[in-house]
Amino acid sequence: MKIWQPFTQEKTTATPLKIVRGEGVYLFDERGKRYLDMISSWWTNILGHGNGEVAEAIYRQARILEHVIFAGFTHSPAEKLCHELAKFLPKNLECFFFSDDGSTAVEIAIKMAYQYFVNLNKQKRNIYINLAGGYHGDTLGAMSAAGNHSRYHATFSEFFFETFSIDFPHSSQDEAVAIEKLKIFLKQNNERVCALIVEPLVQGASGMKMYRHEFLDQIVCEARKYEIIVIFDEVMTGFFRLGTMFAIDQCVEKPDIICLSKGLTGGFLPLALTVANCKIYNAFLSDDWRRAFLHGHSYTANPIACAAAIQTIEILQREEIQQNIGKIIRGHEINLQKLDHIFHKRQCGTIAAFEVESTEKARIIAKKALQNSIILRPIGRTIYFMPPYCTTVENLKYVYKKIRQYI
Ligand SMILES: Cc1ncc(COP(=O)(O)O)c(C=O)c1O
């Protein structure tokens, strides 16, 4: 029997560490050794592990209604969750489509944008614009939308649909050049462009690459000139990861569609939402069934997952969590300053990142960190921290102290 791990070269990888329990910022292995989870377990466990209140909410919901088909039926947890989320979203984002994970949230956004133009009987639009290096998930559409720059998906590139990649800006000069190139592309091809898709402000999986909201605002404005659908993939950036509920809150220009997942249920259960504006929703209303959005998954809007999400959102708003998010942000600022002999220190909200000389060095640091009970997962030569919001100032101090020693 083999259990085949995700994103893992099975031939060369070490035996996976068996985790038996989680509590707060810690995970515990079979021998009782505890580890600081500095990556919130692939960015999902924003409240930390084993949150009792979310567990209780799950239990309560499981006793009432565990699941029901979501076409032709609805339930209170789904309705309440959308109602709660709507309070944080721009007014125009009010049409909620459920699915199960970040990739499917993106897949749905891509399909919605395409069918929007089909339903309007407009000229066929099938080119997607992305920001070079972005990552939107591993399903075919999500891989395609990210374009040919991805370090992960080259094997499948022959299946990809057509995209145009905006150069990632490393400086204000780069920004001007990238926007100029975008303008030229749009002038010639705008009638074929369906959507612009970006990870707003921070590109996660490509190595915590951060960019200015002014740049994002500008590219959105360019897209708007040609009625291109704007999709923000907030699967990683959502739920206070960048200090505000959503990255949207730091931008002037708002999208037509937002994709949410990961932190949505506090890391308890898979759940995702693709939230669109009414302009898109209305384009699917018709007497013709084929104009409906013919997409759905067996576990769409699972009531137990919705209950976990409602509880997570309630907890996130509490004073103590908000204060701790502030402490983590300041903790990164102070500790990053003390880090020498590294490259390109950067921070956005609760994410801090820097580069070391090589991928090999990053791997060695992660290995040493694990020996010292710290879980990191470098991306190439990028080391980053994306801690759960229950992380203390002392936890952060310890992690940075160890990193300084390794470097
Ligand atoms: C920005 C972004 N979009 C989409 C995804 C895909 O999410 P999932 O792994 O839940 O399919 C990820 C995953 O890391 C992500 O960071």
XYZ file of C-alpha atoms and ligand atoms in Angstrom:
423
model
C 0.000 0.000 0.000
C 1.268 3.483 -0.860
C -0.104 6.847 0.089
C 0.937 9.190 -2.724
C 1.653 12.661 -1.377
C 0.836 15.969 -3.046
C 3.650 18.145 -4.443
C 6.189 15.501 -3.453
C 8.920 13.628 -5.331
C 8.227 10.236 -3.797
C 11.620 8.847 -4.775
C 13.734 11.339 -2.842
C 11.468 12.606 -0.099
C 11.975 11.737 3.563
C 9.344 9.612 5.299
C 6.494 11.942 6.201
C 6.185 13.027 9.803
C 3.158 11.464 11.446
C 1.090 14.087 13.258
C -1.395 12.894 15.836
C -2.761 16.071 17.390
C -2.962 19.836 17.022
C -3.443 22.564 19.592
C -3.140 26.280 18.912
C 0.067 27.072 17.057
C 1.424 23.567 17.781
C 1.254 20.188 16.052
C 2.297 17.039 17.960
C 3.934 13.940 16.491
C 3.640 10.290 17.575
C 6.409 10.683 20.152
C 4.751 13.702 21.702
C 7.242 16.179 20.196
C 5.569 19.496 19.425
C 6.143 21.723 16.406
C 5.380 25.384 15.751
C 3.285 25.515 12.582
C 4.718 28.622 10.914
C 2.889 28.033 7.621
C -0.627 27.493 9.053
C -0.645 24.048 7.389
C -0.659 25.193 3.768
C -2.167 28.543 4.808
C -5.499 27.134 5.968
C -5.360 26.992 9.796
C -5.604 30.714 10.388
C -6.935 30.291 13.952
C -4.368 27.619 14.790
C -5.168 23.964 15.401
C -7.960 22.317 17.375
C -10.101 25.397 17.944
C -12.752 24.151 20.366
C -15.485 26.538 19.273
C -15.214 25.581 15.604
C -15.148 21.895 16.604
C -18.331 22.416 18.663
C -20.054 24.227 15.786
C -19.219 21.284 13.519
C -20.561 18.793 16.045
C -23.803 20.740 16.540
C -24.404 21.002 12.795
C -23.555 17.330 12.202
C -26.309 16.365 14.660
C -28.882 18.505 12.816
C -28.131 18.152 9.098
C -24.886 16.729 7.709
C -25.602 17.206 4.008
C -28.283 17.841 1.442
C -28.224 18.233 -2.337
C -27.812 21.970 -3.004
C -29.689 22.194 -6.338
C -33.346 22.846 -5.630
C -32.702 22.855 -1.871
C -31.052 25.259 0.519
C -30.256 25.444 4.220
C -29.644 27.980 6.978
C -25.851 27.484 7.351
C -25.283 28.361 3.672
C -27.618 31.359 3.856
C -26.131 32.635 7.108
C -22.570 32.236 5.845
C -23.284 34.288 2.700
C -25.075 36.890 4.802
C -22.061 37.216 7.133
C -19.530 37.358 4.295
C -21.558 39.958 2.402
C -20.947 42.377 5.293
C -17.232 42.361 4.420
C -17.443 42.367 0.634
C -17.955 45.341 -1.680
C -21.713 45.903 -2.107
C -21.718 44.730 -5.715
C -20.294 41.279 -4.878
C -23.485 39.581 -3.792
C -23.950 36.376 -5.840
C -22.401 33.420 -4.017
C -21.504 30.134 -5.743
C -20.242 27.340 -3.488
C -17.576 24.719 -4.177
C -14.906 22.802 -2.303
C -11.388 24.214 -2.611
C -9.323 27.026 -4.051
C -8.811 25.391 -7.436
C -12.514 24.807 -7.979
C -13.337 28.356 -6.840
C -10.981 29.575 -9.574
C -12.209 27.052 -12.152
C -15.736 28.345 -11.579
C -14.663 31.989 -11.940
C -12.943 31.170 -15.245
C -16.000 29.358 -16.580
C -18.398 32.066 -15.375
C -16.390 34.773 -17.127
C -16.325 32.805 -20.392
C -20.008 31.916 -20.358
C -20.938 35.487 -19.431
C -19.851 36.617 -22.893
C -21.352 33.524 -24.575
C -24.720 34.233 -22.926
C -24.620 37.855 -24.038
C -24.112 36.640 -27.626
C -20.974 38.742 -27.798
C -18.016 37.929 -29.963
C -16.143 34.932 -28.580
C -13.704 35.947 -25.871
C -11.265 33.220 -24.829
C -8.003 34.871 -23.820
C -7.240 35.296 -20.110
C -4.807 37.871 -18.785
C -2.751 37.002 -15.716
C 0.117 38.453 -13.719
C 3.268 36.478 -14.570
C 4.205 33.929 -11.925
C 0.732 33.686 -10.415
C -0.687 30.451 -9.067
C -4.383 29.647 -9.073
C -4.534 25.912 -8.361
C -3.868 22.565 -10.016
C -6.984 21.770 -12.022
C -6.616 22.234 -15.775
C -8.440 25.557 -16.014
C -6.683 27.006 -12.973
C -3.289 25.895 -14.318
C -4.123 27.314 -17.730
C -5.213 30.658 -16.359
C -1.853 31.057 -14.624
C -0.113 30.692 -18.016
C 3.201 29.193 -19.012
C 5.321 30.819 -16.314
C 4.427 28.377 -13.575
C 7.284 26.341 -12.180
C 4.798 23.597 -11.305
C 2.714 23.029 -14.418
C 4.984 22.999 -17.479
C 4.241 19.296 -18.143
C 0.667 20.151 -19.057
C 1.249 23.302 -21.061
C 0.055 21.813 -24.361
C -3.471 21.704 -22.906
C -3.482 25.336 -21.815
C -5.796 27.935 -23.305
C -4.421 31.220 -24.591
C -3.207 33.753 -22.041
C -1.327 37.025 -21.932
C 0.964 37.564 -18.947
C 1.560 40.998 -17.480
C 5.217 41.261 -16.421
C 5.590 41.076 -12.650
C 6.831 44.501 -11.463
C 9.906 44.495 -9.234
C 10.189 48.309 -9.286
C 8.154 51.381 -10.259
C 10.029 51.461 -13.559
C 8.938 47.867 -14.174
C 5.371 48.895 -13.417
C 5.366 51.534 -16.146
C 6.849 49.124 -18.696
C 4.407 46.340 -17.778
C 1.420 48.651 -18.098
C 2.636 49.971 -21.433
C 2.926 46.385 -22.759
C -0.545 45.588 -21.423
C -1.998 48.650 -23.141
C -0.466 47.625 -26.460
C -1.760 44.077 -26.111
C -5.249 45.279 -25.218
C -5.382 47.744 -28.066
C -4.863 44.904 -30.529
C -6.695 42.054 -28.807
C -9.266 43.477 -26.398
C -12.234 41.953 -28.216
C -10.847 38.475 -27.588
C -10.029 38.961 -23.907
C -12.409 37.350 -21.467
C -10.951 38.013 -18.011
C -8.060 39.336 -15.984
C -7.132 37.043 -13.076
C -4.691 37.977 -10.312
C -3.666 37.129 -6.795
C -4.082 40.608 -5.314
C -0.999 42.186 -3.654
C 0.819 38.925 -2.856
C 1.554 36.001 -5.155
C 1.792 33.118 -2.692
C 2.978 29.911 -4.320
C 5.399 31.669 -6.647
C 7.391 32.775 -3.594
C 5.460 35.426 -1.627
C 6.011 38.024 -4.328
C 4.534 41.335 -3.188
C 3.477 44.294 -5.284
C 1.817 47.675 -4.818
C -1.932 48.160 -4.852
C -1.413 51.178 -7.141
C -0.135 48.812 -9.824
C -3.073 46.469 -9.360
C -5.498 49.407 -9.502
C -3.935 50.505 -12.767
C -4.128 47.133 -14.501
C -7.725 46.739 -13.366
C -8.505 50.174 -14.841
C -6.958 49.133 -18.165
C -9.087 45.963 -18.204
C -12.216 47.936 -17.353
C -11.811 50.071 -20.485
C -12.709 46.958 -22.518
C -15.376 45.375 -20.274
C -13.008 42.574 -19.325
C -14.140 40.575 -16.287
C -11.812 41.126 -13.322
C -11.184 38.143 -11.028
C -9.350 38.457 -7.706
C -8.122 35.115 -6.428
C -8.145 35.737 -2.664
C -7.816 32.060 -1.784
C -4.591 32.800 0.102
C -4.885 36.550 0.826
C -8.380 36.434 2.376
C -9.436 36.425 6.037
C -6.987 38.979 7.452
C -3.864 37.341 6.062
C -2.745 40.737 4.755
C -4.014 42.614 7.821
C -7.424 43.461 6.345
C -10.318 41.034 5.891
C -9.581 40.900 2.152
C -6.854 42.333 -0.081
C -9.727 44.120 -1.829
C -9.936 46.420 1.203
C -6.502 47.808 0.322
C -7.361 48.441 -3.333
C -9.334 51.246 -4.918
C -10.537 49.161 -7.849
C -12.805 46.226 -7.005
C -13.190 42.979 -8.989
C -16.263 41.456 -10.654
C -15.517 38.074 -9.091
C -13.646 37.038 -5.953
C -12.487 33.482 -5.098
C -12.339 32.414 -1.445
C -11.266 29.195 0.287
C -8.371 28.078 2.570
C -8.947 30.101 5.795
C -12.719 30.160 5.257
C -13.374 27.241 7.645
C -10.370 27.891 9.892
C -8.677 24.852 8.363
C -11.325 22.388 9.537
C -13.095 21.404 6.322
C -12.810 22.016 2.588
C -15.120 24.763 1.347
C -14.895 27.501 -1.255
C -16.894 30.382 -2.649
C -16.831 32.211 -5.944
C -18.648 35.495 -5.433
C -19.769 37.425 -8.514
C -21.544 40.698 -9.108
C -25.132 40.935 -10.360
C -24.055 41.960 -13.842
C -22.566 38.479 -14.294
C -25.374 36.680 -12.451
C -28.058 38.371 -14.546
C -26.411 37.219 -17.771
C -27.241 33.628 -16.768
C -30.977 34.296 -16.282
C -32.897 32.960 -19.260
C -35.780 30.729 -20.340
C -33.127 28.629 -22.026
C -31.730 26.034 -19.591
C -28.396 25.932 -21.440
C -27.715 29.519 -20.376
C -27.705 28.458 -16.735
C -24.342 27.880 -15.081
C -24.227 24.097 -15.443
C -21.605 23.415 -12.828
C -21.790 21.748 -9.419
C -20.052 19.362 -7.029
C -21.511 16.629 -4.850
C -20.557 18.372 -1.609
C -21.494 21.884 -2.737
C -22.291 24.059 0.325
C -21.910 21.194 2.778
C -23.786 22.382 5.907
C -21.091 21.190 8.330
C -18.391 23.085 6.423
C -20.678 26.157 6.338
C -21.136 25.937 10.110
C -17.343 25.814 10.551
C -17.010 28.897 8.332
C -19.685 30.886 10.198
C -17.934 30.163 13.506
C -14.520 31.041 12.037
C -15.763 34.409 10.768
C -17.323 35.168 14.137
C -14.054 34.410 15.956
C -11.985 36.428 13.475
C -13.870 39.594 14.385
C -13.102 39.391 18.095
C -10.971 42.085 19.668
C -8.389 39.606 20.974
C -7.803 38.059 17.527
C -7.592 41.463 15.881
C -5.092 42.602 18.507
C -3.008 39.485 17.996
C -2.981 39.988 14.237
C -1.584 43.478 14.983
C 1.064 41.958 17.257
C 2.126 39.460 14.573
C 2.438 42.274 12.037
C 4.609 44.336 14.411
C 6.517 41.202 15.463
C 7.543 40.564 11.848
C 8.578 44.215 11.396
C 10.832 44.173 14.465
C 12.340 40.736 13.881
C 12.869 41.141 10.154
C 14.991 44.217 10.865
C 17.378 42.092 12.915
C 17.907 39.535 10.131
C 21.195 40.002 8.263
C 22.886 38.152 5.399
C 19.640 37.478 3.578
C 18.078 39.041 0.489
C 14.910 40.918 -0.315
C 13.259 41.060 3.118
C 9.594 41.825 2.718
C 6.319 41.797 4.570
C 2.658 42.212 3.820
C 0.350 41.939 6.838
C 1.007 38.664 8.657
C 3.260 37.283 5.894
C 7.012 37.811 6.113
C 9.475 36.480 3.540
C 13.103 36.680 2.422
C 15.513 34.878 0.129
C 18.647 32.913 0.934
C 21.483 32.172 -1.540
C 20.096 28.948 -2.938
C 17.291 26.416 -2.881
C 19.716 24.014 -1.242
C 20.388 26.483 1.605
C 16.649 27.037 2.064
C 16.158 23.264 2.329
C 18.913 22.965 4.914
C 17.357 25.768 6.975
C 13.934 24.075 6.849
C 15.523 20.784 7.940
C 17.292 22.414 10.877
C 14.086 24.265 11.770
C 12.188 20.981 11.918
C 14.849 19.570 14.265
C 14.191 22.627 16.453
C 10.429 22.038 16.298
C 9.565 24.673 13.681
C 7.598 23.792 10.567
C 8.623 25.795 7.482
C 8.171 24.949 3.812
C 10.431 27.123 1.652
C 9.451 27.875 -1.935
C 12.685 27.590 -3.935
C 15.090 29.961 -2.159
C 12.271 31.869 -0.470
C 11.733 31.330 3.233
C 8.476 32.675 4.552
C 6.363 32.754 7.693
C 2.584 32.653 7.517
C 1.675 31.970 11.159
C -1.771 31.258 12.599
C -3.329 34.237 14.356
C -2.906 32.630 17.809
C 0.900 32.851 17.442
C 2.465 34.813 20.317
C 5.233 37.406 20.222
C 7.404 34.848 22.074
C 6.713 32.185 19.412
C 7.827 34.613 16.711
C 10.924 35.694 18.669
C 11.954 32.042 19.037
C 11.495 31.310 15.336
C 13.462 34.382 14.199
C 16.208 33.683 16.759
C 16.638 30.172 15.366
C 16.655 31.455 11.795
C 19.384 33.970 12.702
C 21.454 31.117 14.136
C 21.069 28.963 11.002
C 21.996 31.833 8.715
C -3.973 31.974 -4.662
C -4.363 30.534 -4.714
N -5.365 30.156 -5.527
C -5.770 28.878 -5.593
C -5.157 27.895 -4.846
C -5.626 26.479 -4.931
O -6.283 26.137 -3.762
P -6.494 24.591 -3.372
O -5.144 24.061 -3.040
O -7.405 24.649 -2.206
O -7.107 23.921 -4.547
C -4.107 28.252 -3.996
C -3.409 27.225 -3.211
O -2.368 27.415 -2.663
C -3.692 29.600 -3.930
O -2.682 29.994 -3.142
